[in-house]
Amino acid sequence: STTTNNNNNKNGGLIQLTRRLAILSAAVGLLDWNVSNFVVHRFGTYFTKEASILALMKKHSFFMALSLLLHPFIMLFEGAIIATRDLTFLVGTYAVTMGLLFGQLRYGTNSFAGVWRALFCFQALRTVQFGYRFVSKTLRGGQNKKNNQEEDEKKKKKEINGIRVNGASPNGA
């Protein structure tokens, strides 16, 4: 039916937009990965002149770069969650992931490398949480629910003498 085709077109448009944004996120993530490694290895002296700190930065730049690789995907999914006004989920996941990060930093990290690993774990967890929520609510469930609500509203609306009214009788009562 026409309604089914319209729903498929809208969802197809959302999937196409998501695909484009995911490709853009991947490109930005790869650029971040490469630039961060380049800067740490070539221009680390702009951050510090201390040889031991420079050596640590270079040695552990892998996890820093991994964290930066994931960041554009987090922004993509987080933006979609904000756009759908799923703020309870967003705040709840931030509370949980921040609690886990602080716990890991306090009790599970005893080195500079551990800090970058903890940050990478934080970013990976957020990517999975936000990505799962985006796919399950926005791509699968939320779009169909929204389209159904729009159709219900259209059915309720009537036109009287070219004027659209909601559920009013023709005699104005």
JSON list of C-alpha atoms in Angstrom, two decimals:
[
{"chain": "A", "resi": 1, "resn": "SER", "atom": "CA", "xyz": [0.00, 0.00, 0.00]},
{"chain": "A", "resi": 2, "resn": "THR", "atom": "CA", "xyz": [0.93, 3.67, -0.24]},
{"chain": "A", "resi": 3, "resn": "THR", "atom": "CA", "xyz": [1.46, 3.94, 3.50]},
{"chain": "A", "resi": 4, "resn": "THR", "atom": "CA", "xyz": [3.90, 1.03, 3.50]},
{"chain": "A", "resi": 5, "resn": "ASN", "atom": "CA", "xyz": [5.81, 2.55, 0.58]},
{"chain": "A", "resi": 6, "resn": "ASN", "atom": "CA", "xyz": [6.02, 5.91, 2.36]},
{"chain": "A", "resi": 7, "resn": "ASN", "atom": "CA", "xyz": [7.33, 4.23, 5.52]},
{"chain": "A", "resi": 8, "resn": "ASN", "atom": "CA", "xyz": [9.91, 2.31, 3.52]},
{"chain": "A", "resi": 9, "resn": "ASN", "atom": "CA", "xyz": [11.01, 5.48, 1.71]},
{"chain": "A", "resi": 10, "resn": "LYS", "atom": "CA", "xyz": [11.38, 7.43, 4.96]},
{"chain": "A", "resi": 11, "resn": "ASN", "atom": "CA", "xyz": [13.26, 4.60, 6.66]},
{"chain": "A", "resi": 12, "resn": "GLY", "atom": "CA", "xyz": [15.35, 4.09, 3.52]},
{"chain": "A", "resi": 13, "resn": "GLY", "atom": "CA", "xyz": [16.25, 7.77, 3.60]},
{"chain": "A", "resi": 14, "resn": "LEU", "atom": "CA", "xyz": [17.27, 7.47, 7.23]},
{"chain": "A", "resi": 15, "resn": "ILE", "atom": "CA", "xyz": [19.38, 4.42, 6.45]},
{"chain": "A", "resi": 16, "resn": "GLN", "atom": "CA", "xyz": [21.01, 6.22, 3.52]},
{"chain": "A", "resi": 17, "resn": "LEU", "atom": "CA", "xyz": [21.74, 9.27, 5.69]},
{"chain": "A", "resi": 18, "resn": "THR", "atom": "CA", "xyz": [23.13, 7.03, 8.44]},
{"chain": "A", "resi": 19, "resn": "ARG", "atom": "CA", "xyz": [25.37, 5.26, 5.93]},
{"chain": "A", "resi": 20, "resn": "ARG", "atom": "CA", "xyz": [26.73, 8.60, 4.67]},
{"chain": "A", "resi": 21, "resn": "LEU", "atom": "CA", "xyz": [27.34, 9.88, 8.19]},
{"chain": "A", "resi": 22, "resn": "ALA", "atom": "CA", "xyz": [29.03, 6.60, 9.16]},
{"chain": "A", "resi": 23, "resn": "ILE", "atom": "CA", "xyz": [31.37, 6.91, 6.17]},
{"chain": "A", "resi": 24, "resn": "LEU", "atom": "CA", "xyz": [32.12, 10.50, 7.14]},
{"chain": "A", "resi": 25, "resn": "SER", "atom": "CA", "xyz": [32.71, 9.39, 10.75]},
{"chain": "A", "resi": 26, "resn": "ALA", "atom": "CA", "xyz": [35.10, 6.68, 9.56]},
{"chain": "A", "resi": 27, "resn": "ALA", "atom": "CA", "xyz": [37.01, 9.17, 7.41]},
{"chain": "A", "resi": 28, "resn": "VAL", "atom": "CA", "xyz": [37.29, 11.68, 10.26]},
{"chain": "A", "resi": 29, "resn": "GLY", "atom": "CA", "xyz": [38.27, 8.91, 12.69]},
{"chain": "A", "resi": 30, "resn": "LEU", "atom": "CA", "xyz": [41.02, 7.67, 10.39]},
{"chain": "A", "resi": 31, "resn": "LEU", "atom": "CA", "xyz": [42.23, 11.22, 9.88]},
{"chain": "A", "resi": 32, "resn": "ASP", "atom": "CA", "xyz": [42.26, 11.75, 13.67]},
{"chain": "A", "resi": 33, "resn": "TRP", "atom": "CA", "xyz": [44.15, 8.47, 14.10]},
{"chain": "A", "resi": 34, "resn": "ASN", "atom": "CA", "xyz": [46.85, 9.43, 11.61]},
{"chain": "A", "resi": 35, "resn": "VAL", "atom": "CA", "xyz": [47.19, 13.09, 12.62]},
{"chain": "A", "resi": 36, "resn": "SER", "atom": "CA", "xyz": [47.39, 12.27, 16.33]},
{"chain": "A", "resi": 37, "resn": "ASN", "atom": "CA", "xyz": [50.13, 9.70, 15.74]},
{"chain": "A", "resi": 38, "resn": "PHE", "atom": "CA", "xyz": [51.97, 12.08, 13.44]},
{"chain": "A", "resi": 39, "resn": "VAL", "atom": "CA", "xyz": [51.78, 14.96, 15.92]},
{"chain": "A", "resi": 40, "resn": "VAL", "atom": "CA", "xyz": [52.90, 12.86, 18.88]},
{"chain": "A", "resi": 41, "resn": "HIS", "atom": "CA", "xyz": [55.82, 11.32, 16.99]},
{"chain": "A", "resi": 42, "resn": "ARG", "atom": "CA", "xyz": [56.95, 14.42, 15.05]},
{"chain": "A", "resi": 43, "resn": "PHE", "atom": "CA", "xyz": [55.93, 17.38, 17.18]},
{"chain": "A", "resi": 44, "resn": "GLY", "atom": "CA", "xyz": [55.85, 16.02, 20.71]},
{"chain": "A", "resi": 45, "resn": "THR", "atom": "CA", "xyz": [58.45, 18.59, 21.74]},
{"chain": "A", "resi": 46, "resn": "TYR", "atom": "CA", "xyz": [55.79, 21.29, 21.43]},
{"chain": "A", "resi": 47, "resn": "PHE", "atom": "CA", "xyz": [54.04, 19.66, 24.39]},
{"chain": "A", "resi": 48, "resn": "THR", "atom": "CA", "xyz": [57.09, 18.92, 26.52]},
{"chain": "A", "resi": 49, "resn": "LYS", "atom": "CA", "xyz": [60.87, 19.00, 26.38]},
{"chain": "A", "resi": 50, "resn": "GLU", "atom": "CA", "xyz": [61.17, 16.18, 28.94]},
{"chain": "A", "resi": 51, "resn": "ALA", "atom": "CA", "xyz": [62.65, 13.14, 27.17]},
{"chain": "A", "resi": 52, "resn": "SER", "atom": "CA", "xyz": [60.98, 10.59, 29.46]},
{"chain": "A", "resi": 53, "resn": "ILE", "atom": "CA", "xyz": [57.52, 12.13, 28.88]},
{"chain": "A", "resi": 54, "resn": "LEU", "atom": "CA", "xyz": [58.13, 12.20, 25.11]},
{"chain": "A", "resi": 55, "resn": "ALA", "atom": "CA", "xyz": [59.10, 8.54, 25.19]},
{"chain": "A", "resi": 56, "resn": "LEU", "atom": "CA", "xyz": [55.92, 7.67, 27.15]},
{"chain": "A", "resi": 57, "resn": "MET", "atom": "CA", "xyz": [53.76, 9.64, 24.73]},
{"chain": "A", "resi": 58, "resn": "LYS", "atom": "CA", "xyz": [55.25, 7.89, 21.73]},
{"chain": "A", "resi": 59, "resn": "LYS", "atom": "CA", "xyz": [55.14, 4.46, 23.34]},
{"chain": "A", "resi": 60, "resn": "HIS", "atom": "CA", "xyz": [51.47, 4.73, 24.30]},
{"chain": "A", "resi": 61, "resn": "SER", "atom": "CA", "xyz": [50.12, 6.76, 21.40]},
{"chain": "A", "resi": 62, "resn": "PHE", "atom": "CA", "xyz": [48.33, 3.66, 20.06]},
{"chain": "A", "resi": 63, "resn": "PHE", "atom": "CA", "xyz": [45.53, 3.78, 22.66]},
{"chain": "A", "resi": 64, "resn": "MET", "atom": "CA", "xyz": [45.25, 7.54, 22.33]},
{"chain": "A", "resi": 65, "resn": "ALA", "atom": "CA", "xyz": [44.81, 7.13, 18.58]},
{"chain": "A", "resi": 66, "resn": "LEU", "atom": "CA", "xyz": [42.26, 4.32, 19.09]},
{"chain": "A", "resi": 67, "resn": "SER", "atom": "CA", "xyz": [40.24, 6.60, 21.36]},
{"chain": "A", "resi": 68, "resn": "LEU", "atom": "CA", "xyz": [40.28, 9.32, 18.71]},
{"chain": "A", "resi": 69, "resn": "LEU", "atom": "CA", "xyz": [39.30, 6.81, 16.01]},
{"chain": "A", "resi": 70, "resn": "LEU", "atom": "CA", "xyz": [36.08, 5.99, 17.91]},
{"chain": "A", "resi": 71, "resn": "HIS", "atom": "CA", "xyz": [35.15, 9.54, 18.82]},
{"chain": "A", "resi": 72, "resn": "PRO", "atom": "CA", "xyz": [33.39, 10.55, 15.55]},
{"chain": "A", "resi": 73, "resn": "PHE", "atom": "CA", "xyz": [31.15, 7.46, 15.80]},
{"chain": "A", "resi": 74, "resn": "ILE", "atom": "CA", "xyz": [30.25, 8.39, 19.36]},
{"chain": "A", "resi": 75, "resn": "MET", "atom": "CA", "xyz": [29.32, 11.88, 18.19]},
{"chain": "A", "resi": 76, "resn": "LEU", "atom": "CA", "xyz": [27.18, 10.43, 15.36]},
{"chain": "A", "resi": 77, "resn": "PHE", "atom": "CA", "xyz": [25.23, 8.15, 17.70]},
{"chain": "A", "resi": 78, "resn": "GLU", "atom": "CA", "xyz": [25.04, 10.67, 20.54]},
{"chain": "A", "resi": 79, "resn": "GLY", "atom": "CA", "xyz": [23.70, 13.30, 18.15]},
{"chain": "A", "resi": 80, "resn": "ALA", "atom": "CA", "xyz": [20.98, 10.91, 17.01]},
{"chain": "A", "resi": 81, "resn": "ILE", "atom": "CA", "xyz": [20.07, 10.15, 20.63]},
{"chain": "A", "resi": 82, "resn": "ILE", "atom": "CA", "xyz": [19.82, 13.87, 21.38]},
{"chain": "A", "resi": 83, "resn": "ALA", "atom": "CA", "xyz": [17.77, 14.43, 18.21]},
{"chain": "A", "resi": 84, "resn": "THR", "atom": "CA", "xyz": [15.26, 11.80, 19.33]},
{"chain": "A", "resi": 85, "resn": "ARG", "atom": "CA", "xyz": [15.17, 13.43, 22.78]},
{"chain": "A", "resi": 86, "resn": "ASP", "atom": "CA", "xyz": [16.17, 10.20, 24.49]},
{"chain": "A", "resi": 87, "resn": "LEU", "atom": "CA", "xyz": [17.84, 12.23, 27.24]},
{"chain": "A", "resi": 88, "resn": "THR", "atom": "CA", "xyz": [17.05, 9.82, 30.09]},
{"chain": "A", "resi": 89, "resn": "PHE", "atom": "CA", "xyz": [19.04, 7.12, 28.33]},
{"chain": "A", "resi": 90, "resn": "LEU", "atom": "CA", "xyz": [21.85, 9.55, 27.52]},
{"chain": "A", "resi": 91, "resn": "VAL", "atom": "CA", "xyz": [22.22, 10.81, 31.09]},
{"chain": "A", "resi": 92, "resn": "GLY", "atom": "CA", "xyz": [21.90, 7.31, 32.50]},
{"chain": "A", "resi": 93, "resn": "THR", "atom": "CA", "xyz": [24.61, 5.89, 30.27]},
{"chain": "A", "resi": 94, "resn": "TYR", "atom": "CA", "xyz": [26.91, 8.80, 31.04]},
{"chain": "A", "resi": 95, "resn": "ALA", "atom": "CA", "xyz": [26.45, 8.18, 34.76]},
{"chain": "A", "resi": 96, "resn": "VAL", "atom": "CA", "xyz": [27.25, 4.49, 34.36]},
{"chain": "A", "resi": 97, "resn": "THR", "atom": "CA", "xyz": [30.21, 4.93, 32.01]},
{"chain": "A", "resi": 98, "resn": "MET", "atom": "CA", "xyz": [31.70, 7.80, 34.01]},
{"chain": "A", "resi": 99, "resn": "GLY", "atom": "CA", "xyz": [31.37, 5.71, 37.17]},
{"chain": "A", "resi": 100, "resn": "LEU", "atom": "CA", "xyz": [33.12, 2.81, 35.47]},
{"chain": "A", "resi": 101, "resn": "LEU", "atom": "CA", "xyz": [35.85, 5.10, 34.10]},
{"chain": "A", "resi": 102, "resn": "PHE", "atom": "CA", "xyz": [36.54, 6.69, 37.49]},
{"chain": "A", "resi": 103, "resn": "GLY", "atom": "CA", "xyz": [36.55, 3.26, 39.13]},
{"chain": "A", "resi": 104, "resn": "GLN", "atom": "CA", "xyz": [38.96, 1.92, 36.53]},
{"chain": "A", "resi": 105, "resn": "LEU", "atom": "CA", "xyz": [41.22, 4.96, 36.89]},
{"chain": "A", "resi": 106, "resn": "ARG", "atom": "CA", "xyz": [41.17, 4.75, 40.70]},
{"chain": "A", "resi": 107, "resn": "TYR", "atom": "CA", "xyz": [41.51, 1.01, 41.20]},
{"chain": "A", "resi": 108, "resn": "GLY", "atom": "CA", "xyz": [42.69, -0.49, 37.93]},
{"chain": "A", "resi": 109, "resn": "THR", "atom": "CA", "xyz": [45.27, 1.94, 36.62]},
{"chain": "A", "resi": 110, "resn": "ASN", "atom": "CA", "xyz": [48.77, 2.29, 37.92]},
{"chain": "A", "resi": 111, "resn": "SER", "atom": "CA", "xyz": [50.59, 3.68, 34.88]},
{"chain": "A", "resi": 112, "resn": "PHE", "atom": "CA", "xyz": [50.44, 6.20, 32.08]},
{"chain": "A", "resi": 113, "resn": "ALA", "atom": "CA", "xyz": [49.55, 3.41, 29.66]},
{"chain": "A", "resi": 114, "resn": "GLY", "atom": "CA", "xyz": [46.70, 2.39, 31.92]},
{"chain": "A", "resi": 115, "resn": "VAL", "atom": "CA", "xyz": [45.15, 5.85, 31.67]},
{"chain": "A", "resi": 116, "resn": "TRP", "atom": "CA", "xyz": [45.02, 5.66, 27.86]},
{"chain": "A", "resi": 117, "resn": "ARG", "atom": "CA", "xyz": [43.67, 2.10, 28.02]},
{"chain": "A", "resi": 118, "resn": "ALA", "atom": "CA", "xyz": [40.98, 3.25, 30.44]},
{"chain": "A", "resi": 119, "resn": "LEU", "atom": "CA", "xyz": [40.03, 6.10, 28.12]},
{"chain": "A", "resi": 120, "resn": "PHE", "atom": "CA", "xyz": [39.87, 3.71, 25.17]},
{"chain": "A", "resi": 121, "resn": "CYS", "atom": "CA", "xyz": [37.62, 1.32, 27.17]},
{"chain": "A", "resi": 122, "resn": "PHE", "atom": "CA", "xyz": [35.41, 4.30, 28.05]},
{"chain": "A", "resi": 123, "resn": "GLN", "atom": "CA", "xyz": [35.16, 5.30, 24.37]},
{"chain": "A", "resi": 124, "resn": "ALA", "atom": "CA", "xyz": [34.52, 1.70, 23.24]},
{"chain": "A", "resi": 125, "resn": "LEU", "atom": "CA", "xyz": [31.75, 1.25, 25.81]},
{"chain": "A", "resi": 126, "resn": "ARG", "atom": "CA", "xyz": [30.09, 4.51, 24.77]},
{"chain": "A", "resi": 127, "resn": "THR", "atom": "CA", "xyz": [30.32, 3.51, 21.09]},
{"chain": "A", "resi": 128, "resn": "VAL", "atom": "CA", "xyz": [28.59, 0.19, 21.81]},
{"chain": "A", "resi": 129, "resn": "GLN", "atom": "CA", "xyz": [25.93, 1.73, 24.09]},
{"chain": "A", "resi": 130, "resn": "PHE", "atom": "CA", "xyz": [25.05, 4.61, 21.81]},
{"chain": "A", "resi": 131, "resn": "GLY", "atom": "CA", "xyz": [25.31, 2.54, 18.62]},
{"chain": "A", "resi": 132, "resn": "TYR", "atom": "CA", "xyz": [23.03, -0.17, 19.98]},
{"chain": "A", "resi": 133, "resn": "ARG", "atom": "CA", "xyz": [20.48, 2.39, 21.15]},
{"chain": "A", "resi": 134, "resn": "PHE", "atom": "CA", "xyz": [20.58, 4.21, 17.82]},
{"chain": "A", "resi": 135, "resn": "VAL", "atom": "CA", "xyz": [20.05, 1.03, 15.79]},
{"chain": "A", "resi": 136, "resn": "SER", "atom": "CA", "xyz": [17.40, -0.47, 18.07]},
{"chain": "A", "resi": 137, "resn": "LYS", "atom": "CA", "xyz": [15.37, 2.67, 18.73]},
{"chain": "A", "resi": 138, "resn": "THR", "atom": "CA", "xyz": [15.90, 4.97, 15.75]},
{"chain": "A", "resi": 139, "resn": "LEU", "atom": "CA", "xyz": [16.58, 2.69, 12.79]},
{"chain": "A", "resi": 140, "resn": "ARG", "atom": "CA", "xyz": [14.33, -0.23, 13.77]},
{"chain": "A", "resi": 141, "resn": "GLY", "atom": "CA", "xyz": [11.69, 0.76, 16.27]},
{"chain": "A", "resi": 142, "resn": "GLY", "atom": "CA", "xyz": [11.43, 4.49, 16.56]},
{"chain": "A", "resi": 143, "resn": "GLN", "atom": "CA", "xyz": [10.90, 5.35, 12.90]},
{"chain": "A", "resi": 144, "resn": "ASN", "atom": "CA", "xyz": [7.95, 3.00, 12.44]},
{"chain": "A", "resi": 145, "resn": "LYS", "atom": "CA", "xyz": [6.35, 4.25, 15.66]},
{"chain": "A", "resi": 146, "resn": "LYS", "atom": "CA", "xyz": [6.76, 7.86, 14.55]},
{"chain": "A", "resi": 147, "resn": "ASN", "atom": "CA", "xyz": [5.27, 7.15, 11.11]},
{"chain": "A", "resi": 148, "resn": "ASN", "atom": "CA", "xyz": [2.30, 5.37, 12.69]},
{"chain": "A", "resi": 149, "resn": "GLN", "atom": "CA", "xyz": [1.68, 8.37, 14.96]},
{"chain": "A", "resi": 150, "resn": "GLU", "atom": "CA", "xyz": [1.77, 10.73, 11.98]},
{"chain": "A", "resi": 151, "resn": "GLU", "atom": "CA", "xyz": [-0.75, 8.57, 10.09]},
{"chain": "A", "resi": 152, "resn": "ASP", "atom": "CA", "xyz": [-3.08, 8.51, 13.11]},
{"chain": "A", "resi": 153, "resn": "GLU", "atom": "CA", "xyz": [-2.94, 12.31, 13.34]},
{"chain": "A", "resi": 154, "resn": "LYS", "atom": "CA", "xyz": [-3.71, 12.68, 9.63]},
{"chain": "A", "resi": 155, "resn": "LYS", "atom": "CA", "xyz": [-6.75, 10.42, 10.01]},
{"chain": "A", "resi": 156, "resn": "LYS", "atom": "CA", "xyz": [-8.06, 12.58, 12.87]},
{"chain": "A", "resi": 157, "resn": "LYS", "atom": "CA", "xyz": [-7.76, 15.81, 10.88]},
{"chain": "A", "resi": 158, "resn": "LYS", "atom": "CA", "xyz": [-10.62, 16.85, 8.64]},
{"chain": "A", "resi": 159, "resn": "GLU", "atom": "CA", "xyz": [-11.15, 19.66, 6.20]},
{"chain": "A", "resi": 160, "resn": "ILE", "atom": "CA", "xyz": [-14.28, 21.82, 6.36]},
{"chain": "A", "resi": 161, "resn": "ASN", "atom": "CA", "xyz": [-14.67, 24.42, 3.60]},
{"chain": "A", "resi": 162, "resn": "GLY", "atom": "CA", "xyz": [-10.94, 24.17, 2.87]},
{"chain": "A", "resi": 163, "resn": "ILE", "atom": "CA", "xyz": [-10.00, 24.71, 6.54]},
{"chain": "A", "resi": 164, "resn": "ARG", "atom": "CA", "xyz": [-8.28, 21.88, 8.38]},
{"chain": "A", "resi": 165, "resn": "VAL", "atom": "CA", "xyz": [-9.75, 21.14, 11.82]},
{"chain": "A", "resi": 166, "resn": "ASN", "atom": "CA", "xyz": [-9.10, 18.46, 14.42]},
{"chain": "A", "resi": 167, "resn": "GLY", "atom": "CA", "xyz": [-12.15, 16.34, 15.16]},
{"chain": "A", "resi": 168, "resn": "ALA", "atom": "CA", "xyz": [-14.66, 19.23, 15.09]},
{"chain": "A", "resi": 169, "resn": "SER", "atom": "CA", "xyz": [-18.14, 18.61, 13.76]},
{"chain": "A", "resi": 170, "resn": "PRO", "atom": "CA", "xyz": [-19.19, 20.49, 10.61]},
{"chain": "A", "resi": 171, "resn": "ASN", "atom": "CA", "xyz": [-21.73, 22.60, 12.53]},
{"chain": "A", "resi": 172, "resn": "GLY", "atom": "CA", "xyz": [-19.01, 23.91, 14.84]},
{"chain": "A", "resi": 173, "resn": "ALA", "atom": "CA", "xyz": [-20.24, 22.05, 17.95]}
]
